[in-house]
CSV table of C-alpha atoms and ligand atoms in Angstrom, one decimal:
chain,number,residue,atom,x,y,z
A,1,UNK,CA,192.1,75.1,193.0
A,2,UNK,CA,189.7,72.3,193.0
A,3,UNK,CA,188.5,73.3,196.1
A,4,UNK,CA,185.1,71.7,196.6
A,5,UNK,CA,183.0,73.5,199.6
A,6,UNK,CA,179.9,72.5,200.9
A,7,UNK,CA,177.3,75.2,202.1
A,8,UNK,CA,173.4,74.6,203.0
A,9,UNK,CA,171.2,77.1,200.5
A,10,UNK,CA,169.1,79.4,203.2
A,11,UNK,CA,167.8,81.8,201.0
A,12,UNK,CA,166.5,82.4,197.5
A,13,UNK,CA,166.1,85.7,195.5
A,14,UNK,CA,163.5,86.3,193.9
A,15,UNK,CA,164.8,89.2,191.8
A,16,UNK,CA,168.0,86.8,190.9
A,17,UNK,CA,167.1,83.0,189.7
A,18,UNK,CA,170.3,82.0,189.1
A,19,UNK,CA,171.7,83.1,192.8
A,20,UNK,CA,171.0,81.4,196.3
A,21,UNK,CA,172.2,82.3,199.3
A,22,UNK,CA,174.2,79.9,200.9
A,23,UNK,CA,175.1,79.6,204.6
A,24,UNK,CA,179.4,77.6,204.8
A,25,UNK,CA,179.9,76.8,208.4
A,26,UNK,CA,177.6,80.4,209.5
A,27,UNK,CA,179.4,82.8,206.4
A,28,UNK,CA,176.6,83.2,204.5
A,29,UNK,CA,177.3,84.5,200.8
A,30,UNK,CA,175.6,84.3,197.8
A,31,UNK,CA,176.5,82.0,194.7
A,32,UNK,CA,175.3,80.6,191.5
A,33,UNK,CA,173.0,78.3,191.5
A,34,UNK,CA,172.7,78.2,187.1
A,35,UNK,CA,175.0,74.5,187.2
A,36,UNK,CA,172.4,73.0,188.7
A,37,UNK,CA,169.8,74.2,186.6
A,38,UNK,CA,168.3,70.4,186.3
A,39,UNK,CA,167.7,69.9,190.0
A,40,UNK,CA,164.9,71.4,192.0
A,41,UNK,CA,166.1,73.3,195.1
A,42,UNK,CA,164.6,73.8,197.9
A,43,UNK,CA,165.5,75.8,200.6
A,44,UNK,CA,167.5,73.6,203.6
A,45,UNK,CA,169.0,71.7,200.5
A,46,UNK,CA,173.3,70.9,200.4
A,47,UNK,CA,175.0,71.9,197.8
A,48,UNK,CA,178.8,71.8,197.1
A,49,UNK,CA,180.7,74.8,196.2
A,50,UNK,CA,183.1,75.3,193.4
A,51,UNK,CA,184.4,79.0,191.9
A,52,UNK,CA,181.0,80.7,192.9
A,53,UNK,CA,179.1,78.1,191.6
A,54,UNK,CA,177.0,75.6,193.2
A,55,UNK,CA,178.2,72.2,190.9
A,56,UNK,CA,176.3,69.6,192.4
A,57,UNK,CA,173.2,68.7,195.4
A,58,UNK,CA,174.8,66.7,197.7
A,59,UNK,CA,173.1,65.2,201.1
A,60,UNK,CA,173.7,66.2,204.3
A,61,UNK,CA,175.6,63.8,205.8
A,62,UNK,CA,177.9,63.7,202.3
A,63,UNK,CA,178.3,68.1,203.4
A,64,UNK,CA,179.5,67.3,207.0
A,65,UNK,CA,181.8,64.5,206.0
A,66,UNK,CA,183.0,67.3,203.2
A,67,UNK,CA,183.7,69.6,205.6
A,68,UNK,CA,185.6,67.0,207.8
A,69,UNK,CA,187.2,66.3,204.6
A,70,UNK,CA,188.6,70.2,203.9
A,71,UNK,CA,189.7,70.2,207.7
A,72,UNK,CA,191.9,66.7,207.3
A,73,UNK,CA,193.9,67.8,203.9
A,74,UNK,CA,194.1,71.5,205.6
A,75,UNK,CA,192.0,73.2,203.6
A,76,UNK,CA,189.4,74.5,205.4
A,77,UNK,CA,190.6,78.1,206.1
A,78,UNK,CA,191.4,78.1,202.5
A,79,UNK,CA,187.7,77.2,202.0
A,80,UNK,CA,186.1,80.0,203.8
A,81,UNK,CA,188.6,82.6,202.6
A,82,UNK,CA,187.4,81.7,199.2
A,83,UNK,CA,183.9,82.0,199.9
A,84,UNK,CA,184.3,85.1,202.2
A,85,UNK,CA,186.1,86.4,198.6
A,86,UNK,CA,183.1,86.0,196.4
A,87,UNK,CA,181.9,89.5,195.6
A,88,UNK,CA,180.1,89.3,192.4
A,89,UNK,CA,176.8,90.0,194.2
A,90,UNK,CA,175.4,92.3,196.7
B,1,UNK,CA,203.0,56.6,209.6
B,2,UNK,CA,202.6,60.5,210.6
B,3,UNK,CA,199.7,61.7,209.7
B,4,UNK,CA,197.3,58.9,211.5
B,5,UNK,CA,195.9,60.5,214.3
B,6,UNK,CA,194.2,63.0,212.0
B,7,UNK,CA,192.9,60.5,209.8
B,8,UNK,CA,189.0,59.9,211.3
B,9,UNK,CA,189.1,56.0,212.2
B,10,UNK,CA,192.8,54.3,212.2
B,11,UNK,CA,191.4,51.1,212.5
B,12,UNK,CA,189.5,51.3,209.6
B,13,UNK,CA,192.1,52.6,207.8
B,14,UNK,CA,194.0,49.7,209.3
B,15,UNK,CA,192.2,46.8,208.3
B,16,UNK,CA,191.8,48.3,203.9
B,17,UNK,CA,196.0,48.3,204.5
B,18,UNK,CA,195.4,45.2,206.0
B,19,UNK,CA,193.4,44.3,203.3
B,20,UNK,CA,195.5,45.7,200.3
B,21,UNK,CA,198.5,43.6,201.8
B,22,UNK,CA,196.9,40.5,201.3
B,23,UNK,CA,195.3,41.8,197.3
B,24,UNK,CA,199.0,42.4,195.8
B,25,UNK,CA,200.9,39.9,194.0
B,26,UNK,CA,204.3,40.2,196.2
B,27,UNK,CA,206.2,39.7,193.1
B,28,UNK,CA,204.9,42.2,190.9
B,29,UNK,CA,205.6,46.1,191.0
B,30,UNK,CA,202.2,47.8,190.3
B,31,UNK,CA,201.9,51.2,189.2
B,32,UNK,CA,199.0,53.1,189.8
B,33,UNK,CA,198.6,56.1,189.2
B,34,UNK,CA,196.6,58.9,190.9
B,35,UNK,CA,195.1,61.6,188.1
B,36,UNK,CA,194.3,64.4,190.3
B,37,UNK,CA,196.7,67.1,192.2
B,38,UNK,CA,193.9,67.0,195.0
B,39,UNK,CA,194.9,63.1,195.1
B,40,UNK,CA,198.3,63.7,195.3
B,41,UNK,CA,198.1,66.3,197.6
B,42,UNK,CA,196.4,64.5,200.2
B,43,UNK,CA,198.7,61.4,199.7
B,44,UNK,CA,201.4,63.2,200.7
B,45,UNK,CA,200.5,65.4,203.4
B,46,UNK,CA,199.0,62.1,205.3
B,47,UNK,CA,201.7,59.7,204.4
B,48,UNK,CA,200.3,57.3,202.4
B,49,UNK,CA,203.1,56.1,200.8
B,50,UNK,CA,204.3,54.6,204.5
B,51,UNK,CA,200.8,52.4,204.8
B,52,UNK,CA,201.0,50.7,201.3
B,53,UNK,CA,202.9,47.6,200.4
B,54,UNK,CA,206.7,48.7,198.8
B,55,UNK,CA,205.7,47.6,195.7
B,56,UNK,CA,203.0,49.9,195.0
B,57,UNK,CA,204.1,52.8,193.5
B,58,UNK,CA,201.6,55.9,193.2
B,59,UNK,CA,202.6,57.7,189.7
B,60,UNK,CA,201.4,61.4,189.9
B,61,UNK,CA,199.3,62.2,187.0
B,62,UNK,CA,198.9,65.7,185.3
B,63,UNK,CA,195.4,66.8,186.6
B,64,UNK,CA,196.7,69.2,188.7
B,65,UNK,CA,195.8,73.2,185.7
B,66,UNK,CA,198.2,75.3,187.0
B,67,UNK,CA,201.2,73.0,186.6
B,68,UNK,CA,200.8,71.7,183.4
B,69,UNK,CA,200.1,74.5,181.7
B,70,UNK,CA,203.4,75.6,179.6
B,71,UNK,CA,205.5,78.9,180.2
B,72,UNK,CA,204.3,80.0,176.7
B,73,UNK,CA,200.5,80.5,178.2
B,74,UNK,CA,201.2,82.3,181.2
B,75,UNK,CA,203.1,84.6,179.3
B,76,UNK,CA,200.5,85.2,177.1
B,77,UNK,CA,198.3,85.9,179.6
B,78,UNK,CA,200.9,88.5,181.3
B,79,UNK,CA,200.9,91.0,178.2
B,80,UNK,CA,197.4,91.7,178.7
B,81,UNK,CA,198.2,92.8,181.9
B,82,UNK,CA,201.0,95.2,180.1
B,83,UNK,CA,198.2,96.5,177.7
B,84,UNK,CA,197.1,100.3,178.7
B,85,UNK,CA,193.6,100.6,180.2
B,86,UNK,CA,193.5,96.4,180.7
B,87,UNK,CA,192.7,94.5,184.0
B,88,UNK,CA,194.1,91.3,184.6
B,89,UNK,CA,192.2,89.0,187.0
B,90,UNK,CA,193.2,85.6,187.8
B,91,UNK,CA,192.3,82.9,190.5
B,92,UNK,CA,194.8,82.9,193.3
B,93,UNK,CA,197.2,79.7,192.5
B,94,UNK,CA,197.9,82.0,189.2
B,95,UNK,CA,199.2,84.4,191.1
B,96,UNK,CA,202.8,82.8,192.2
B,97,UNK,CA,203.2,81.3,189.1
B,98,UNK,CA,205.8,81.9,187.1
B,99,UNK,CA,206.0,83.5,183.3
B,100,UNK,CA,209.8,84.2,181.9
B,101,UNK,CA,209.4,88.0,182.8
B,102,UNK,CA,208.0,87.4,186.5
B,103,UNK,CA,204.8,86.6,188.1
B,104,UNK,CA,201.4,88.2,188.3
B,105,UNK,CA,202.2,89.0,191.8
B,106,UNK,CA,205.3,90.8,190.3
B,107,UNK,CA,203.6,92.5,187.0
B,108,UNK,CA,201.1,94.0,189.9
B,109,UNK,CA,204.4,95.2,192.1
B,110,UNK,CA,205.9,96.5,188.9
B,111,UNK,CA,202.5,98.6,188.3
B,112,UNK,CA,200.4,96.5,186.1
B,113,UNK,CA,196.7,96.3,187.3
B,114,UNK,CA,196.4,92.4,188.1
B,115,UNK,CA,193.7,91.7,190.8
B,116,UNK,CA,193.5,87.8,192.4
B,117,UNK,CA,189.9,86.7,192.2
B,118,UNK,CA,187.6,83.7,193.4
B,119,UNK,CA,185.8,83.2,190.9
B,120,UNK,CA,185.2,83.6,187.5
B,121,UNK,CA,181.7,85.9,188.8
B,122,UNK,CA,183.7,88.1,190.2
B,123,UNK,CA,185.8,89.4,187.3
B,124,UNK,CA,182.5,90.2,185.8
B,125,UNK,CA,181.8,92.1,188.3
B,126,UNK,CA,185.1,94.3,188.2
B,127,UNK,CA,184.6,95.2,184.2
B,128,UNK,CA,180.7,96.3,185.2
B,129,UNK,CA,182.8,98.4,187.8
B,130,UNK,CA,185.3,99.6,185.4
B,131,UNK,CA,183.3,100.6,182.1
B,132,UNK,CA,186.5,102.7,180.9
B,133,UNK,CA,189.0,99.7,181.5
B,134,UNK,CA,188.6,96.0,179.9
B,135,UNK,CA,188.6,93.4,181.7
B,136,UNK,CA,190.0,90.0,181.1
B,137,UNK,CA,190.3,86.6,183.2
B,138,UNK,CA,192.9,84.3,183.0
B,139,UNK,CA,191.2,80.8,183.2
B,140,UNK,CA,192.5,77.9,184.1
B,141,UNK,CA,191.2,74.5,185.1
B,142,UNK,CA,189.3,71.2,184.1
B,143,UNK,CA,185.6,70.4,183.8
B,144,UNK,CA,185.5,71.1,186.9
B,145,UNK,CA,186.3,75.0,186.6
B,146,UNK,CA,185.1,75.2,183.5
B,147,UNK,CA,181.3,75.4,183.2
B,148,UNK,CA,181.6,78.4,185.6
B,149,UNK,CA,183.6,79.9,183.1
B,150,UNK,CA,180.7,79.0,180.2
B,151,UNK,CA,178.1,80.7,182.7
B,152,UNK,CA,179.7,83.7,183.0
B,153,UNK,CA,180.5,84.1,179.9
B,154,UNK,CA,176.9,83.3,179.1
B,155,UNK,CA,176.1,86.1,181.7
B,156,UNK,CA,178.5,88.4,180.1
B,157,UNK,CA,176.5,88.4,177.0
B,158,UNK,CA,173.0,88.7,178.5
B,159,UNK,CA,173.7,91.5,180.8
B,160,UNK,CA,175.3,93.1,177.6
B,161,UNK,CA,179.1,93.4,178.9
B,162,UNK,CA,181.4,95.3,176.4
B,163,UNK,CA,184.8,95.2,178.3
B,164,UNK,CA,185.4,92.1,179.5
B,165,UNK,CA,187.1,88.7,178.0
B,166,UNK,CA,188.3,85.3,179.0
B,167,UNK,CA,192.0,83.6,178.3
B,168,UNK,CA,190.8,80.3,178.1
B,169,UNK,CA,193.0,77.8,179.2
B,170,UNK,CA,190.8,75.4,180.4
B,171,UNK,CA,191.8,71.2,179.6
B,172,UNK,CA,190.2,68.2,179.6
B,173,UNK,CA,191.5,65.2,181.0
B,174,UNK,CA,190.7,62.8,179.0
B,175,UNK,CA,192.9,62.9,176.4
B,176,UNK,CA,195.8,63.8,178.5
B,177,UNK,CA,195.6,60.2,180.1
B,178,UNK,CA,195.2,58.5,177.2
B,179,UNK,CA,198.3,60.7,176.0
B,180,UNK,CA,200.0,58.7,178.8
B,181,UNK,CA,198.6,55.2,178.2
B,182,UNK,CA,199.6,56.0,174.2
B,183,UNK,CA,203.6,56.8,175.6
B,184,UNK,CA,206.0,54.3,175.7
B,185,UNK,CA,208.1,54.7,177.9
B,186,UNK,CA,204.7,54.8,180.8
B,187,UNK,CA,203.8,51.8,182.5
B,188,UNK,CA,200.2,51.9,184.7
B,189,UNK,CA,198.3,49.1,185.6
B,190,UNK,CA,195.6,51.4,187.1
B,191,UNK,CA,194.0,54.3,187.2
B,192,UNK,CA,192.8,56.5,190.1
B,193,UNK,CA,190.1,58.6,188.6
B,194,UNK,CA,189.7,62.0,189.6
B,195,UNK,CA,187.1,63.1,191.9
B,196,UNK,CA,185.3,66.4,191.0
B,197,UNK,CA,186.0,66.8,187.3
B,198,UNK,CA,183.8,63.5,187.4
B,199,UNK,CA,180.7,65.6,189.3
B,200,UNK,CA,180.5,67.2,186.1
B,201,UNK,CA,181.7,64.4,183.4
B,202,UNK,CA,180.4,61.5,185.1
B,203,UNK,CA,182.0,58.3,184.9
B,204,UNK,CA,180.7,57.1,181.3
B,205,UNK,CA,183.6,58.8,179.6
B,206,UNK,CA,186.8,56.8,181.3
B,207,UNK,CA,184.7,53.6,180.2
B,208,UNK,CA,187.3,53.3,177.1
B,209,UNK,CA,190.4,53.0,179.5
B,210,UNK,CA,189.0,50.4,181.0
B,211,UNK,CA,187.3,48.3,177.4
B,212,UNK,CA,190.0,50.0,174.9
B,213,UNK,CA,193.4,49.9,176.9
B,214,UNK,CA,191.7,47.2,179.5
B,215,UNK,CA,193.2,49.4,182.7
B,216,UNK,CA,191.0,49.8,186.0
B,217,UNK,CA,189.5,53.2,186.6
B,218,UNK,CA,188.1,53.7,189.9
B,219,UNK,CA,187.0,57.9,190.9
B,220,UNK,CA,188.0,58.3,194.2
B,221,UNK,CA,187.8,60.5,197.1
B,222,UNK,CA,190.2,62.6,199.2
B,223,UNK,CA,190.1,61.7,202.6
B,224,UNK,CA,192.6,58.8,203.2
B,225,UNK,CA,190.2,56.1,203.3
B,226,UNK,CA,188.6,57.2,200.0
B,227,UNK,CA,192.2,56.8,198.4
B,228,UNK,CA,192.8,53.7,200.1
B,229,UNK,CA,189.6,52.3,199.5
B,230,UNK,CA,190.4,53.4,195.9
B,231,UNK,CA,193.4,52.0,195.3
B,232,UNK,CA,192.2,48.3,196.4
B,233,UNK,CA,189.3,48.1,194.2
B,234,UNK,CA,191.9,49.5,191.3
B,235,UNK,CA,193.9,45.9,193.0
B,236,UNK,CA,191.0,43.5,193.2
B,237,UNK,CA,190.4,44.5,189.7
B,238,UNK,CA,193.7,43.6,188.6
B,239,UNK,CA,193.8,40.3,190.6
B,240,UNK,CA,190.5,39.1,189.0
B,241,UNK,CA,191.8,39.9,186.0
B,242,UNK,CA,189.1,42.7,185.1
B,243,UNK,CA,188.8,46.6,183.8
B,244,UNK,CA,186.3,48.2,184.8
B,245,UNK,CA,185.4,51.7,185.8
B,246,UNK,CA,183.9,52.2,189.6
B,247,UNK,CA,183.0,54.6,191.6
B,248,UNK,CA,184.3,54.7,195.3
B,249,UNK,CA,183.0,58.2,195.6
B,250,UNK,CA,179.6,57.9,194.7
B,251,UNK,CA,178.6,60.3,198.1
B,252,UNK,CA,179.7,62.7,195.2
B,253,UNK,CA,179.8,62.1,192.1
B,254,UNK,CA,176.7,60.3,189.9
B,255,UNK,CA,177.3,57.8,187.1
B,256,UNK,CA,176.0,60.5,185.2
B,257,UNK,CA,177.5,63.6,185.7
B,258,UNK,CA,175.9,67.1,185.4
B,259,UNK,CA,174.0,67.7,182.7
B,260,UNK,CA,173.4,71.4,182.7
B,261,UNK,CA,177.6,71.4,183.3
B,262,UNK,CA,177.7,69.7,180.0
B,263,UNK,CA,175.5,71.7,178.0
B,264,UNK,CA,177.1,74.8,179.0
B,265,UNK,CA,180.4,73.6,178.2
B,266,UNK,CA,178.9,72.6,174.8
B,267,UNK,CA,177.6,75.7,174.3
B,268,UNK,CA,180.2,78.0,174.7
B,269,UNK,CA,183.3,76.0,174.3
B,270,UNK,CA,184.8,74.0,171.2
B,271,UNK,CA,187.3,71.8,171.3
B,272,UNK,CA,191.1,72.9,170.6
B,273,UNK,CA,192.4,70.5,167.7
B,274,UNK,CA,195.6,70.7,170.0
B,275,UNK,CA,197.1,72.1,173.4
B,276,UNK,CA,200.6,72.3,174.8
B,277,UNK,CA,200.8,70.5,177.9
B,278,UNK,CA,204.2,71.2,179.8
B,279,UNK,CA,205.7,68.1,180.2
B,280,UNK,CA,203.7,66.1,178.3
B,281,UNK,CA,203.7,68.4,174.7
B,282,UNK,CA,201.0,69.2,172.2
B,283,UNK,CA,197.6,66.8,173.2
B,284,UNK,CA,195.1,66.5,170.1
B,285,UNK,CA,191.3,67.9,170.7
B,286,UNK,CA,192.8,68.3,175.0
B,287,UNK,CA,191.8,71.8,175.0
B,288,UNK,CA,188.8,74.3,175.6
B,289,UNK,CA,188.5,76.9,173.3
B,290,UNK,CA,185.6,79.8,172.9
B,291,UNK,CA,183.2,79.5,170.2
B,292,UNK,CA,183.3,82.3,167.1
B,293,UNK,CA,180.0,82.9,168.8
B,294,UNK,CA,181.2,84.4,171.6
B,295,UNK,CA,184.7,85.6,169.8
B,296,UNK,CA,184.0,89.1,172.0
B,297,UNK,CA,185.0,87.8,174.9
B,298,UNK,CA,187.5,85.7,173.7
B,299,UNK,CA,191.1,87.6,174.9
B,300,UNK,CA,192.9,85.7,171.8
B,301,UNK,CA,190.4,87.5,168.9
B,302,UNK,CA,190.4,90.5,171.1
B,303,UNK,CA,194.3,90.8,172.0
B,304,UNK,CA,197.8,89.8,169.6
B,305,UNK,CA,198.9,87.8,172.2
B,306,UNK,CA,202.1,87.0,171.6
B,307,UNK,CA,202.1,83.1,171.5
B,308,UNK,CA,205.4,81.7,171.6
B,309,UNK,CA,206.5,78.9,172.9
B,310,UNK,CA,208.7,78.7,175.5
B,311,UNK,CA,211.1,75.6,177.2
B,312,UNK,CA,211.6,75.7,180.5
B,313,UNK,CA,214.8,76.7,182.4
B,314,UNK,CA,216.7,73.8,181.7
B,315,UNK,CA,217.7,72.1,184.7
B,316,UNK,CA,214.0,72.5,185.7
B,317,UNK,CA,212.8,68.7,185.4
B,318,UNK,CA,208.8,69.9,185.9
B,319,UNK,CA,207.7,67.5,182.8
B,320,UNK,CA,209.4,64.4,184.0
B,321,UNK,CA,207.8,64.8,187.1
B,322,UNK,CA,204.6,65.7,185.5
B,323,UNK,CA,204.6,62.5,183.4
B,324,UNK,CA,205.3,60.4,186.7
B,325,UNK,CA,208.6,59.5,185.2
B,326,UNK,CA,211.4,61.2,187.6
B,327,UNK,CA,210.0,62.0,191.3
B,328,UNK,CA,210.1,65.4,192.9
B,329,UNK,CA,213.3,64.9,194.2
B,330,UNK,CA,214.6,63.5,191.1
B,331,UNK,CA,214.9,67.1,190.0
B,332,UNK,CA,218.4,68.6,190.5
B,333,UNK,CA,216.3,72.2,191.8
B,334,UNK,CA,214.0,70.1,194.5
B,335,UNK,CA,215.0,72.3,197.2
B,336,UNK,CA,218.2,74.0,196.4
B,337,UNK,CA,217.0,76.4,193.6
B,338,UNK,CA,213.3,75.9,193.4
B,339,UNK,CA,211.7,76.0,196.7
B,340,UNK,CA,207.9,77.0,197.3
B,341,UNK,CA,209.2,80.4,198.9
B,342,UNK,CA,211.6,80.8,194.9
B,343,UNK,CA,209.1,78.3,192.3
B,344,UNK,CA,211.0,77.6,189.4
B,345,UNK,CA,207.9,75.6,188.6
B,346,UNK,CA,204.7,75.6,188.7
B,347,UNK,CA,204.6,72.5,190.3
B,348,UNK,CA,206.3,73.6,193.3
B,349,UNK,CA,203.9,76.5,193.5
B,350,UNK,CA,200.3,74.9,193.3
B,351,UNK,CA,199.1,73.5,196.7
B,352,UNK,CA,197.8,70.5,194.1
B,353,UNK,CA,201.9,70.5,192.1
B,354,UNK,CA,203.6,67.3,193.6
B,355,UNK,CA,206.7,69.1,194.3
B,356,UNK,CA,205.3,71.8,196.7
B,357,UNK,CA,203.1,68.7,198.4
B,358,UNK,CA,206.6,66.8,198.3
B,359,UNK,CA,208.9,69.4,199.6
B,360,UNK,CA,205.8,70.9,202.5
B,361,UNK,CA,204.9,67.0,203.6
B,362,UNK,CA,208.1,64.2,203.0
B,363,UNK,CA,211.2,66.4,202.6
B,364,UNK,CA,210.1,68.1,205.3
B,365,UNK,CA,208.3,66.0,207.6
B,366,UNK,CA,206.6,67.6,210.5
B,367,UNK,CA,206.4,65.8,213.6
B,368,UNK,CA,203.8,63.8,214.7
C,401,SF4,S1,211.4,70.5,192.1
C,401,SF4,FE1,210.9,73.1,190.8
C,401,SF4,S2,212.1,72.9,188.1
C,401,SF4,FE2,212.0,70.4,189.7
C,401,SF4,S3,210.6,69.6,188.8
C,401,SF4,FE3,209.4,70.6,190.5
C,401,SF4,S4,208.6,72.0,190.0
C,401,SF4,FE4,209.8,71.5,188.4
């Protein structure tokens, strides 16, 4: 429920400024970045994703830590399933 | 130590464990509450209780959004599923939570259109793809999740979607902590504060716990090392006679939280005068309600919901377990009438529920 999944921003979409494409362990999905309106985001930045929204910007090593943590908690498969399950963006 | 081989750095763990043993007063029984269900899960999964000295008791807090939802609210949400031309959407965690007449999955099996979604935006998308139906999103979650619902409602408005509403069950963690601190049968010496909720709220809101109730709060991450460090930080404060808010999870949690997310919450939601929590009863100003300006997106306005209070099955002791008064195996139904396959209470459904975690990792330990 409270999964926070790290992903790296790989693409912005000019016509949809609230969306960004992220790469989560090889899976690419668009997520909503509206909650990070206060933070300038750039390609290559890492964010924590929760229910389809980026909820904070984090550093690269934090992102890798977070992936390890999800694996340690046995929640990595669930996290990937969640990311794959986002259907709101084309 | 069952899961020690999974620890990333067993030596570091052992060092912190040793430091904990040195810091505790052997003649005092410590009661430290981990607020968040994710922490509860991690504690059981990694067998952390076996590492800690016997006189430290970890008390599980109310931080599992599925678990604290009273059955009457589940029934209310499910009553929408029974209406013609409606689609009820919910997160996976909700799908197996029992209401009086079954779980959302069972409603689906009976022919109701109930769909699991991973994001509230997916629910909105379903509404846009099914203009002839009404789509209700059964929203649950703490401050971590509520901003996403807020942005989804703002999006629905911006895009002029008319067939979408939210059954809002978002709750806020601080009033629940206050209720626990005010409860006469609870003694808690310090708190492990929630990790991801604090990403949004920041650390400041916990200051009343330190200042007013004189209890240490350490916001912690979810790994074994994080949790042990958090516990050590609480113990050090207790030993020094201090009460402060500290942030062990600095790599993720900014002290000031996420301003944009807090603004989204303030734009869309207002506080309910009171809200019922399973096990904790009615707590004032502890839940969010959709503001009148967004009434057309409020399922409680659009549908006539039964709104009845339903008491839990008599023998089920979810309330006591939620408050940390009982441990899961002390519930008479634990492991016999109530199992993850046939859950009676939500604590046995959610992976963040204390009963499910205890059942999975302690009652049926996996061999190391
Ligand atoms: S074992 Fe089942 S009925 Fe008993 S407290 Fe846990 S979830 Fe509730």
